[in-house]
XYZ file of C-alpha atoms in Angstrom:
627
model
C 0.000 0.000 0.000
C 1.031 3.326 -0.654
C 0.587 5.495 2.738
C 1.309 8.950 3.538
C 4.745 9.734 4.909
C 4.939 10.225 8.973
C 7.470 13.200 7.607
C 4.531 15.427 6.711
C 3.068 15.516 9.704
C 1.474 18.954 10.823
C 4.142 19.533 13.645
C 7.150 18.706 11.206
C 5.937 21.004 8.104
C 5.810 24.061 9.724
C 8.919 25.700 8.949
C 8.320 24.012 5.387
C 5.482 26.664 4.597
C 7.957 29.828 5.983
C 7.197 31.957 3.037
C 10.828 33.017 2.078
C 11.861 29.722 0.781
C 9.327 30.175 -2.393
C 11.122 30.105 -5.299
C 10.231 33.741 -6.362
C 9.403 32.587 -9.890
C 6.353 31.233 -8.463
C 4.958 34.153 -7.642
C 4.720 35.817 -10.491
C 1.409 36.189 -12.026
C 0.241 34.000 -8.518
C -2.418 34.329 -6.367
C -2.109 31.239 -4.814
C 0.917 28.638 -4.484
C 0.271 24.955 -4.105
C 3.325 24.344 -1.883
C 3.027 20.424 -1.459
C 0.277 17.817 -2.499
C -0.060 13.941 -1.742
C -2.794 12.524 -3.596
C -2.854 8.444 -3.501
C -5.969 6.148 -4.162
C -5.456 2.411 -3.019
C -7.864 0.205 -5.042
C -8.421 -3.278 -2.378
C -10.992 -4.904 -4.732
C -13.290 -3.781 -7.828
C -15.862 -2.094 -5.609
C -13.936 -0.923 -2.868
C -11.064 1.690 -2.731
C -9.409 4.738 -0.081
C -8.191 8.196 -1.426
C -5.772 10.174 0.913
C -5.110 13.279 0.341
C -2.477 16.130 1.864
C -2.611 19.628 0.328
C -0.745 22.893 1.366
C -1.653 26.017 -0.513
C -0.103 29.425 0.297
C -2.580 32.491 -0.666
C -0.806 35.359 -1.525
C -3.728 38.027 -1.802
C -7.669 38.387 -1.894
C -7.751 36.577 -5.355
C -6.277 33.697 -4.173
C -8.509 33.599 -0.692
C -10.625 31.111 -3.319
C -7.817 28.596 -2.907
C -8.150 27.889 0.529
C -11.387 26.119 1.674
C -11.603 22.923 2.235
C -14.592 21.295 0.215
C -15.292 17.193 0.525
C -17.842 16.256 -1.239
C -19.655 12.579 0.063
C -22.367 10.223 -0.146
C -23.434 7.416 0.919
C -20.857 5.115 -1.361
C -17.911 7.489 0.066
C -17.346 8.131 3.599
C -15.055 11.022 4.634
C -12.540 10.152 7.764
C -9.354 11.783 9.484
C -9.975 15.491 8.376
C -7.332 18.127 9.560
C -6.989 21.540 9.180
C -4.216 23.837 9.655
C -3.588 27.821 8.944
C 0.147 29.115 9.148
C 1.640 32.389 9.244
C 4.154 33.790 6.556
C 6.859 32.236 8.583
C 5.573 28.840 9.382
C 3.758 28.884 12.160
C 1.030 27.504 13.330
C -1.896 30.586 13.782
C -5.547 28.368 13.760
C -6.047 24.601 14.053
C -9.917 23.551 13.009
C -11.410 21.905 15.429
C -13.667 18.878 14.072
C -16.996 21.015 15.061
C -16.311 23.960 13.135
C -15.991 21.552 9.959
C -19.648 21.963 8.546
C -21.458 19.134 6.989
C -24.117 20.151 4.803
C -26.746 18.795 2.050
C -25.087 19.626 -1.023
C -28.764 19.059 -2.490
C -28.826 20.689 -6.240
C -31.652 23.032 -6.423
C -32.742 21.489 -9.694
C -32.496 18.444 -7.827
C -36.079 17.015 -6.326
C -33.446 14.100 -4.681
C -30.091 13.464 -4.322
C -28.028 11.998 -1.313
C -24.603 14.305 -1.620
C -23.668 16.271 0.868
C -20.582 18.304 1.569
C -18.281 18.949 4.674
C -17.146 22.303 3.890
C -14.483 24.799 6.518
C -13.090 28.392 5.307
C -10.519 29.990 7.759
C -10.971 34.420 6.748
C -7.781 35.945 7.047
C -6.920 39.782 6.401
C -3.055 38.931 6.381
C -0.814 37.850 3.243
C 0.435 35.647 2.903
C -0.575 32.828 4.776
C -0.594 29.196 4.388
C -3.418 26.339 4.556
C -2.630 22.585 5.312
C -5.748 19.971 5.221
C -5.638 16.440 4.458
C -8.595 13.806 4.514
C -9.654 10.382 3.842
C -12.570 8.838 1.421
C -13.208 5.014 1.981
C -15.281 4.029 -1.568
C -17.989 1.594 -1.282
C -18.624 0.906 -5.032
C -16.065 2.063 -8.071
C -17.872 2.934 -10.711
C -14.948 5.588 -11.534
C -11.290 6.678 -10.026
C -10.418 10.131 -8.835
C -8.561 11.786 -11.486
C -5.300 14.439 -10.631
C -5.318 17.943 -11.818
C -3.082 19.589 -9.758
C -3.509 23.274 -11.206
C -6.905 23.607 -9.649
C -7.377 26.939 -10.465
C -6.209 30.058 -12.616
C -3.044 32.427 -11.699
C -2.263 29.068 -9.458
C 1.441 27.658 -9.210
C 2.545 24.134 -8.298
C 5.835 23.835 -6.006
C 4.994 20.098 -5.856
C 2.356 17.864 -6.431
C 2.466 13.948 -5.921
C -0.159 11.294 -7.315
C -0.045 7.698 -6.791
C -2.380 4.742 -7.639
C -2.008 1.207 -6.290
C -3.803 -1.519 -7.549
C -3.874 -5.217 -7.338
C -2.413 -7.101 -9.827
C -5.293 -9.087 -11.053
C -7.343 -6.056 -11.380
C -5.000 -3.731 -13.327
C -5.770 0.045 -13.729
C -5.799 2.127 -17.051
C -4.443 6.001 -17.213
C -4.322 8.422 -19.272
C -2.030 11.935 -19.160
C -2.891 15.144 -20.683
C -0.291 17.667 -21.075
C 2.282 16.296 -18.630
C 5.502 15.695 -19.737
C 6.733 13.980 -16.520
C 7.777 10.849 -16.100
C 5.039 7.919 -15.123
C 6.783 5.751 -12.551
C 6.102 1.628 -11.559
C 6.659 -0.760 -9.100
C 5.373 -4.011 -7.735
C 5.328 -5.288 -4.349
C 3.035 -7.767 -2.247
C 0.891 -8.520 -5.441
C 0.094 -5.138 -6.532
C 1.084 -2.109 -9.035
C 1.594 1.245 -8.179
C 1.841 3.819 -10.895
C 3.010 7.850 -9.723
C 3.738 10.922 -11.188
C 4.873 13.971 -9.748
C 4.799 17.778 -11.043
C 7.334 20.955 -9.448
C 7.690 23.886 -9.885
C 4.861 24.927 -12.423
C 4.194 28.319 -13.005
C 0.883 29.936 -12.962
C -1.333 30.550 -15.806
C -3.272 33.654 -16.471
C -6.558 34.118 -18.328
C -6.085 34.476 -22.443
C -9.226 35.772 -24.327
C -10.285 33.425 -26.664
C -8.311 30.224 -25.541
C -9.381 26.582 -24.931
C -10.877 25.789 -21.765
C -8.902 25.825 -18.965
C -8.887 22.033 -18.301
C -7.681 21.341 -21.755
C -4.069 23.114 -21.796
C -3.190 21.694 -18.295
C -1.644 18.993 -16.858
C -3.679 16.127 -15.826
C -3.785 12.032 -15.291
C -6.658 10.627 -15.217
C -7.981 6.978 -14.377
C -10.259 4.020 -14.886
C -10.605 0.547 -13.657
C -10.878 -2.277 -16.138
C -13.486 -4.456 -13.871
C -15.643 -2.745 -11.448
C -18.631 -2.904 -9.467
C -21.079 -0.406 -8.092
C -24.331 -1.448 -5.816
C -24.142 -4.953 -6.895
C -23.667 -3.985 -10.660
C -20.311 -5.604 -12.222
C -19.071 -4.132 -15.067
C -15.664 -4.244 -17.394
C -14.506 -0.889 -18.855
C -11.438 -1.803 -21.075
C -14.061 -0.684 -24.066
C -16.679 1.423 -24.989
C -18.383 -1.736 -25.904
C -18.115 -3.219 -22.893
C -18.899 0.149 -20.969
C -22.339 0.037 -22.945
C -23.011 -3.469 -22.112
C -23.120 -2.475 -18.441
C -25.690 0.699 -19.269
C -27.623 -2.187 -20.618
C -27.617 -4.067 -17.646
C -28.252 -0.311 -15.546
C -31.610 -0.274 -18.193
C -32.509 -3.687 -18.711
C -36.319 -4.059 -17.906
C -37.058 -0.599 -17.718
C -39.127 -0.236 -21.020
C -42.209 -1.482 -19.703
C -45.423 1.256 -20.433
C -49.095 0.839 -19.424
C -50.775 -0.942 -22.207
C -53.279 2.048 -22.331
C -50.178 4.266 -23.142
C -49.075 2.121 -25.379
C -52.451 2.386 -27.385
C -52.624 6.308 -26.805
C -49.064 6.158 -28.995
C -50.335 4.154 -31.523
C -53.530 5.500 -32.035
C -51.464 9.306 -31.959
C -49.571 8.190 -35.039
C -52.363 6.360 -37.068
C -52.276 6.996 -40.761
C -48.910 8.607 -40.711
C -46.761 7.617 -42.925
C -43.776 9.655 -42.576
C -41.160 8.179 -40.281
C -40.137 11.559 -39.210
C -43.181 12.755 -38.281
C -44.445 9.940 -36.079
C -41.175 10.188 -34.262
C -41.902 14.099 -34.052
C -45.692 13.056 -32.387
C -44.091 10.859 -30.108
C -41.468 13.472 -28.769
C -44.113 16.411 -28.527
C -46.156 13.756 -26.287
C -43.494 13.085 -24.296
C -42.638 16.438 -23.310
C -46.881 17.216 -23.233
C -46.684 15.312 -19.866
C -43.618 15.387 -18.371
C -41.478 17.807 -16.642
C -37.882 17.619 -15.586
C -36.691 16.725 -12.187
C -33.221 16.235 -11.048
C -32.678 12.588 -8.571
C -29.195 11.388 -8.043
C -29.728 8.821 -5.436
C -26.810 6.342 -5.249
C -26.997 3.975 -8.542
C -30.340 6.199 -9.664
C -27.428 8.532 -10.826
C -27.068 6.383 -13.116
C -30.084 3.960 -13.779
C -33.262 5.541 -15.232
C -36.776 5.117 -13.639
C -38.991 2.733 -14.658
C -40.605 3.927 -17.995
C -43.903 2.904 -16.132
C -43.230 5.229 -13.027
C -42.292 7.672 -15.444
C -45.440 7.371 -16.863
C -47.411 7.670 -13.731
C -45.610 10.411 -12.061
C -45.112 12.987 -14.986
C -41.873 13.432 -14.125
C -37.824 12.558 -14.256
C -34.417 13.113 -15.127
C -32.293 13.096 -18.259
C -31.965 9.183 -17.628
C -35.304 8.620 -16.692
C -37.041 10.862 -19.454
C -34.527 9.654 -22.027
C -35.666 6.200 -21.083
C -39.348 6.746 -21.241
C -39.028 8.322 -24.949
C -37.099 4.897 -26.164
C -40.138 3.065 -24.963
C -42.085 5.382 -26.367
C -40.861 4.692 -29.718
C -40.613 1.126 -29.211
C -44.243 1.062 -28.749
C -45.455 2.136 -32.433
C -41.976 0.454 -33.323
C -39.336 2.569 -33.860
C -35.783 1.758 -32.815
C -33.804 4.225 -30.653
C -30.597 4.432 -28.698
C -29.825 5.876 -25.465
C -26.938 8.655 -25.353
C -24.493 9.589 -22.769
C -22.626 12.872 -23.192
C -21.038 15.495 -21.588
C -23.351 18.615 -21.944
C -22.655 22.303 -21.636
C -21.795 25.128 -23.167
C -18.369 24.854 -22.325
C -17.813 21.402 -21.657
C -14.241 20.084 -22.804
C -14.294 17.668 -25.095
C -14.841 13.645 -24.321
C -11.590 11.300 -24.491
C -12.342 8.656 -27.167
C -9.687 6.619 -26.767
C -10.015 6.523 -22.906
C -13.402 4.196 -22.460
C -14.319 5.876 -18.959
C -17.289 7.391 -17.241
C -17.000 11.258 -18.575
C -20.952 11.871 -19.139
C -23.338 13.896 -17.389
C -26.347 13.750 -19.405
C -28.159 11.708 -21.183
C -30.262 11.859 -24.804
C -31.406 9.721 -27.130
C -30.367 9.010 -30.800
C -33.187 7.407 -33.553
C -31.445 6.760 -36.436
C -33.548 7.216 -40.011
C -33.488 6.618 -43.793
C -30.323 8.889 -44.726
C -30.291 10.784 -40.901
C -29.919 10.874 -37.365
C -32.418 12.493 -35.009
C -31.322 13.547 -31.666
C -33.872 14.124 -28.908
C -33.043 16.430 -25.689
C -36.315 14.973 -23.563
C -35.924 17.352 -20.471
C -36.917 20.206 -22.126
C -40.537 20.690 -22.634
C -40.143 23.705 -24.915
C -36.944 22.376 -27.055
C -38.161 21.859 -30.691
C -38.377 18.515 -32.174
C -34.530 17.730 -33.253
C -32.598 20.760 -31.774
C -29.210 20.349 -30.093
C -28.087 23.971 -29.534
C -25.298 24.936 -27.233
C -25.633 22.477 -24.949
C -25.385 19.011 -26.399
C -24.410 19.462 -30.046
C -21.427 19.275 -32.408
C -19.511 16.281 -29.394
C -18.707 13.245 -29.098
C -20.892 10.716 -27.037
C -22.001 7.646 -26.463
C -24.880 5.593 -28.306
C -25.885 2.415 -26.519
C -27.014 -0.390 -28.604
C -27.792 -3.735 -28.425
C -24.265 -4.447 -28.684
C -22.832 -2.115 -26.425
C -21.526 1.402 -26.676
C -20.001 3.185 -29.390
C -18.684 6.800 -29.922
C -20.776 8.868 -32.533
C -21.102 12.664 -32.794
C -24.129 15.135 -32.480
C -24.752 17.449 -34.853
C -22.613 20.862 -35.990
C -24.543 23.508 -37.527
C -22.821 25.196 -39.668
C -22.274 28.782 -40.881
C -25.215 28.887 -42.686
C -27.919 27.530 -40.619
C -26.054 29.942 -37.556
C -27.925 33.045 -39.340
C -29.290 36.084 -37.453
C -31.053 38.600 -40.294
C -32.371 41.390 -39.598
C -34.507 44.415 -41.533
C -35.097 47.425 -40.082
C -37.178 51.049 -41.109
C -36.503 54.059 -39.025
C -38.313 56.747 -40.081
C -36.359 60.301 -38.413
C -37.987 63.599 -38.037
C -36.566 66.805 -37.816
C -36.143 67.029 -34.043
C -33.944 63.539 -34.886
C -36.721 61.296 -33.133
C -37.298 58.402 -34.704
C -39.848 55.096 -35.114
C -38.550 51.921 -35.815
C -40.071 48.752 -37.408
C -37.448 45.824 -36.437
C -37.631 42.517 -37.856
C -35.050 39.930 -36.599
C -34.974 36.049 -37.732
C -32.434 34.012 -35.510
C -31.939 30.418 -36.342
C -29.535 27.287 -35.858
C -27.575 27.945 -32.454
C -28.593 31.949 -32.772
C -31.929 30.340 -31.521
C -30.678 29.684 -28.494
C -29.655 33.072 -27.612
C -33.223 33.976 -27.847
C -35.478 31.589 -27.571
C -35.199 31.488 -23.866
C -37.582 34.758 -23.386
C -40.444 32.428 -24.950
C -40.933 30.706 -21.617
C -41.870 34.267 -20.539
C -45.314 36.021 -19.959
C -45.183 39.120 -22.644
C -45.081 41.594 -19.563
C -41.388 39.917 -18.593
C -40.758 39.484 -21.902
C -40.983 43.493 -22.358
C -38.250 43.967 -18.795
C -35.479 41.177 -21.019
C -35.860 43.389 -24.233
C -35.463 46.970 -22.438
C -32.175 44.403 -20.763
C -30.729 42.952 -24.135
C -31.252 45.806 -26.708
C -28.391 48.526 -27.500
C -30.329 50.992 -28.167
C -29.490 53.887 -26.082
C -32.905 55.870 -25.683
C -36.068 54.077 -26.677
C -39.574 53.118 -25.845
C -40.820 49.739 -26.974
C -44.422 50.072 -28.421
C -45.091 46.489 -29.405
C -43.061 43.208 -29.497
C -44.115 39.859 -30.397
C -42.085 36.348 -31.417
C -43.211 33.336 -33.786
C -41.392 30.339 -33.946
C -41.047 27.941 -36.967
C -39.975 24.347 -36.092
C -38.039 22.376 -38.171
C -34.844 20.654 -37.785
C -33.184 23.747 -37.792
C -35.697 26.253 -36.160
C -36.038 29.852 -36.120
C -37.772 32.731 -34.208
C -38.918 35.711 -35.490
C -39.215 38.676 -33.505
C -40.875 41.841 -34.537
C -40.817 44.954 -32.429
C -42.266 48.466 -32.616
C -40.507 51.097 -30.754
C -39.846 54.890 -30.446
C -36.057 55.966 -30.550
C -35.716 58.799 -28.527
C -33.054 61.715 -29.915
C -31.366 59.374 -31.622
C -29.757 61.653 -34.169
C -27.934 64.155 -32.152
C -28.263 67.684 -33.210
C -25.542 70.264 -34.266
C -26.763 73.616 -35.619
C -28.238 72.594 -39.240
C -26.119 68.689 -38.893
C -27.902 65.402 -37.560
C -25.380 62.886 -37.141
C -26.434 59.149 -36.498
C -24.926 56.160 -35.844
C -26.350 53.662 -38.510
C -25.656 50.293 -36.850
C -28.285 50.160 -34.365
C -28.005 47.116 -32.549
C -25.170 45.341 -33.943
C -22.337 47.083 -32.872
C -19.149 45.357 -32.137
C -18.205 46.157 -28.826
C -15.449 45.206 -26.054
C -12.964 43.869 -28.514
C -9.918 41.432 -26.952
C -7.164 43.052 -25.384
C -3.907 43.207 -26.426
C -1.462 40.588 -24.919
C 2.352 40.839 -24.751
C 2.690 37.483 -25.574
C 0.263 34.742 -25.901
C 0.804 31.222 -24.914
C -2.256 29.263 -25.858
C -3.950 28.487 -29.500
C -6.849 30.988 -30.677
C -10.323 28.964 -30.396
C -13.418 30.585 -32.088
C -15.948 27.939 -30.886
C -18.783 29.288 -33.264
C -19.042 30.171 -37.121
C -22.078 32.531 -38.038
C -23.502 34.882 -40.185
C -24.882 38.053 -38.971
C -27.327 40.535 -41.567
C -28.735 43.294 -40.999
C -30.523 45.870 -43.227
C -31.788 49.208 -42.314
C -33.589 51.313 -44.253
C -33.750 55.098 -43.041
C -36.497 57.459 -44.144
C -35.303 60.952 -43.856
C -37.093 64.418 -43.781
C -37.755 66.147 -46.672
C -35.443 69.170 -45.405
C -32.425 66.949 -44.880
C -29.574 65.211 -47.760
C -26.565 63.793 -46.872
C -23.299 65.325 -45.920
C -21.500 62.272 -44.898
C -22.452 58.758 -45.847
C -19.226 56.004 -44.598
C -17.030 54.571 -47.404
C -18.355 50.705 -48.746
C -16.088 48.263 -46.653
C -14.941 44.629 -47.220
C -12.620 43.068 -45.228
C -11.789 39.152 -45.650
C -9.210 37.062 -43.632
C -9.059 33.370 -41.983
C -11.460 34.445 -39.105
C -14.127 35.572 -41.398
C -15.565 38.535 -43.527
C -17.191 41.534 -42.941
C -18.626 44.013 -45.445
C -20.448 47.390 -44.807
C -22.240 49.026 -48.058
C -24.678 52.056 -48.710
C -27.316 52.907 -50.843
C -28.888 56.502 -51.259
C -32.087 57.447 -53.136
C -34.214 60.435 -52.371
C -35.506 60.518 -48.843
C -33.697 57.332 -48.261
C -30.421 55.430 -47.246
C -29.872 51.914 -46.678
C -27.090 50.765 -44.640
C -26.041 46.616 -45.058
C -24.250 45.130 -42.643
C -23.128 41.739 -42.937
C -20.251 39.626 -40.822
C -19.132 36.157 -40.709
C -16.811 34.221 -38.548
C -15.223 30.807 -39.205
C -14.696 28.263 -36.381
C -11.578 27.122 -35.814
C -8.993 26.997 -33.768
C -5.848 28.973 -34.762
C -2.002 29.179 -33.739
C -1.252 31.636 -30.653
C 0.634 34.166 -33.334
C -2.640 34.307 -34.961
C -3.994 36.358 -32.318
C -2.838 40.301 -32.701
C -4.189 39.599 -36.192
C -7.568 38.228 -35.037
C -7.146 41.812 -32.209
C -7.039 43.930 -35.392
C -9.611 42.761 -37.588
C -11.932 42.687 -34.395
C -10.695 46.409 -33.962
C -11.534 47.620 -37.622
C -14.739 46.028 -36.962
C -15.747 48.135 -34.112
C -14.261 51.095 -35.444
C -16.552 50.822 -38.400
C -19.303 49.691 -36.358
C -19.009 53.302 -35.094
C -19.201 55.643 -37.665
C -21.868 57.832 -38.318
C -23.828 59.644 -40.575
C -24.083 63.050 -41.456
C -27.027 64.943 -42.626
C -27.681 69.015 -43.222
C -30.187 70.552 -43.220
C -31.229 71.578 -47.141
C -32.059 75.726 -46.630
């Protein structure tokens, strides 16, 4: 077994933590120094295992006061023994001991969550004093090992490492898999009394600041994580050497779990009678499913991972992503369609699954019904998604589709550039005082749906508060707004608003000038770095239109109308044109941005077209008066 050493005890580290030994490289850019870390997990048998760990952290200002509370997170398959805390001065010593009763233990309970069983011991020591050092270690005992802790020591932005140590023991028979991201170290072995252990070790690592537009923060450090080959969790043995294998034991999770009322099962039927379209039945199936049902959170020991009962789904109106996912398969089964449930990792900015590492990385589930030529992907907790849309939080990844079989890795769909379209036309009418009334159409579709569609689950009165909150328009008084949404696989929302611009031409003897972008206007562009370490992601390609037509007194021409503009690089394109007839100019905007990820010397480059963008954004028009 690998064991702590008796040399770190609290009494013998003090003058370890004395703040003048840092190396003073580490401070720079720091808010926080990890000063010495012993992480070990002992594996004893597939479903039982014990994680120490020892971690020192000096915080070096306010920013880094985030650093230094202790959370444990526990349920009933992990119990949390031998906590200790310890708070030193900038010379070592020993200022606050935690006594056991001022360690909280709380319900960690989610508040989407109608049940769940974690809770949290949680301590934070408040200190007006830099710097100062915090010591803790703890114990989890694991009563079921579905999955092994993984080791990321970096924990945190504008963090350095002055050590960090990881080990994993494991008995021979059972073996353990591991995979390392961005470490360069050395993995180490050795045997003794029948089992393996495997360590690493990272020093002196220097903290990383913040960089606009770079991958998420867990991708571009160093990590090792790990996964057991056989396991077992509440009585449920599993092998996870492959994804096929991992699938087999979602199949075991689910087996059983189709079964429906028989008068549901007729409802179903009788819903999709004389419908010939494959498509479409599947759509009348989905929109039942999310008729009566709602979505409710339960993570109670293997229920985080086994769905209800289709039947108690049924009854109740109500489940999770599991359950709900679950209960459309056997939907579909039941007029006899063929479906697959999906894990994945959803979110906005969830880091991308590791393929080639079969392991428990999910935290959501969907479900996949392949057609003739197609793939339909279902998100069943939302009751106001429409029938086939992804959006930001599930599409263009990786995940994986249980079959029959097993599992497999297969990827959601990417909308591209031109289904990511946001158009817009626009009249403003201006009168002489340089009021103005504005007619404002606006079609958003692909994942520009998402940013809107959101304000639908609104009463109109709210919905008026979010649209005086998301519009740019400096002075104005909405008169009228209403949305229609067209659902298809790719759907869009119109929105149509009425509203009264308030001196929106300013006034300058017989001059109006106007700024003709009205609510497009490229704003807050990235800042200009020194040097840039990390690779240039743009996560999202798009296409963004609008058209405004202005309809100007009678008394007014044009001074000053903007010069066309067209600019076109790797990032994207963006043009700016003008058209004048009597009483009337139309200004056409229209930008574009590929996805992509691009080299870090890309950046300034990507800075200065962003730049010329806003600049342009900016101008104005001039008009004089014509006597």
């Amino acid at each position: 077994m690998v064991l702590l050493g008796s040399s770190m005890a609290f009494a013998a580290s003090v003058p370890r933590y004395a703040f003048h030994k840092v190396d003073e490289q580490l401070t720079h850019k720091s808010d926080a120094i990890l000063r010495y870390e012993e992480k070990s997990f002992i594996v004893e048998s597939k479903s039982k295992g014990t994680l120490k760990v020892r971690k020192a952290i000096t915080i070096l200002n306010h920013y880094g006061d985030r650093f230094a509370p202790l959370f444990i997170y526990y349920d009933p398959q992990r119990k949390v023994k031998n906590i200790d805390y310890v708070v030193y001065d900038e010379n070592g010593k020993e200022i606050k001991k935690a006594k056991n009763s001022e360690i909280e233990d709380n319900s960690a309970h989610s508040a989407g969550s109608l049940y769940d069983d974690y809770r949290l011991k949680f301590y934070e020591y408040n200190s007006s004093k830099y710097p100062y050092t915090v010591e803790y270690s703890y114990e989890i005992e694991f009563k079921g090992l579905f999955y092994y802790p993984s080791w990321s020591p970096v924990s945190g932005r504008n963090l350095a490492v002055e050590e960090s140590n990881f080990s994993v023991t494991v008995p021979k028979d059972l073996g353990v898999r591991y995979k390392a991201v961005n470490f360069e170290g050395e993995t180490k072995m050795s045997n003794a009394n029948n089992e393996k252990t495997y360590s690493w070790q990272l020093t002196n690592y220097y903290a990383q600041e913040k960089e606009p537009l770079s991958p998420e923060f867990a991708e571009i450090l160093p990590s090792i994580h790990l996964a057991p080959n056989d396991f077992e969790y509440e009585g449920y043995a599993g092998n996870m050497e492959s994804w096929k294998s991992f699938g087999q034991w979602i199949n075991k999770l689910n087996k059983g779990r189709d079964d429906l009322p028989l008068a549901t099962q007729a409802e179903v039927r009788a819903l999709v009678q004389g419908i010939e379209d494959e498509k479409e039945k599947i759509k009348k199936v989905y929109e039942y499913m999310q008729s009566k049902t709602r979505y409710v959170s339960i993570q109670l020991g293997i229920g985080g991972y086994q769905p209800f009962p289709a039947s108690v789904v049924d009854e109740m109106g109500y489940g999770d992503c599991k359950a709900l996912t679950n209960y459309t398969q056997s939907l579909l089964k039941a007029i006899g369609i063929e479906s697959y449930y999906t894990l994945i990792r959803a979110g906005e900015d969830a880091t991308p699954i590791f393929t080639d590492f079969p392991s428990t990385q999910f935290n959501h589930a969907i479900l996949c019904v392949p057609v003739a030529q197609d793939t339909i992907w279902l998100e069943c907790t939302d009751q106001n998604n429409p029938f086939g849309y992804l959006g930001y939080f599930t599409s263009d990844r990786d995940v994986l589709i249980v079959d029959k079989e097993g599992g497999k890795i297969a990827h959601t769909t990417s909308y591209s550039q031109e289904e990511n379209q946001q158009s817009r036309k626009v009249v403003i009418t201006l009168n002489e005082e340089g009021h103005g009334d504005a007619q404002i159409r606006t079609v958003y579709q692909g994942l520009q749906y998402a940013h809107i569609s959101p304000i639908l689950r609104y009463p109109k009165n709210e919905q008026e508060k979010i649209i005086y909150q998301k519009t740019s328009i400096p002075n104005f008084t909405l008169l009228n707004h209403h949305y229609e949404v067209k659902e298809r696989a790719n759907p869009t929302i119109e929105e149509r608003l009425e509203v009264k611009l308030e001196k929106y031409a300013q006034l300058s003897s017989k001059r109006f000038f106007f700024t003709p972008n009205l609510l497009n206007q490229m704003d807050g562009t990235p800042p200009q770095l020194k040097e840039r370490k990390n690779e240039v992601v743009v996560e999202t390609a798009f296409i963004d239109t609008d058209s405004i037509t202005f309809l100007i007194p009678e008394s007014m021409h044009p001074e000053y109308i903007p010069e066309p503009t067209h600019i076109k690089n790797e990032f994207g394109e963006y043009s700016l044109s003008f058209e004048q007839e009597q009483g009337k100019i139309v200004f056409v905007r229209k930008f574009k941005t590929q996805k992509g990820h691009f080299p870090a010397e890309a950046y300034d480059e990507l800075v200065k077209f962003y730049e010329r963008i806003a600049q342009k954004d900016a101008q104005k028009i001039v008009l004089r008066k014509s006597t």
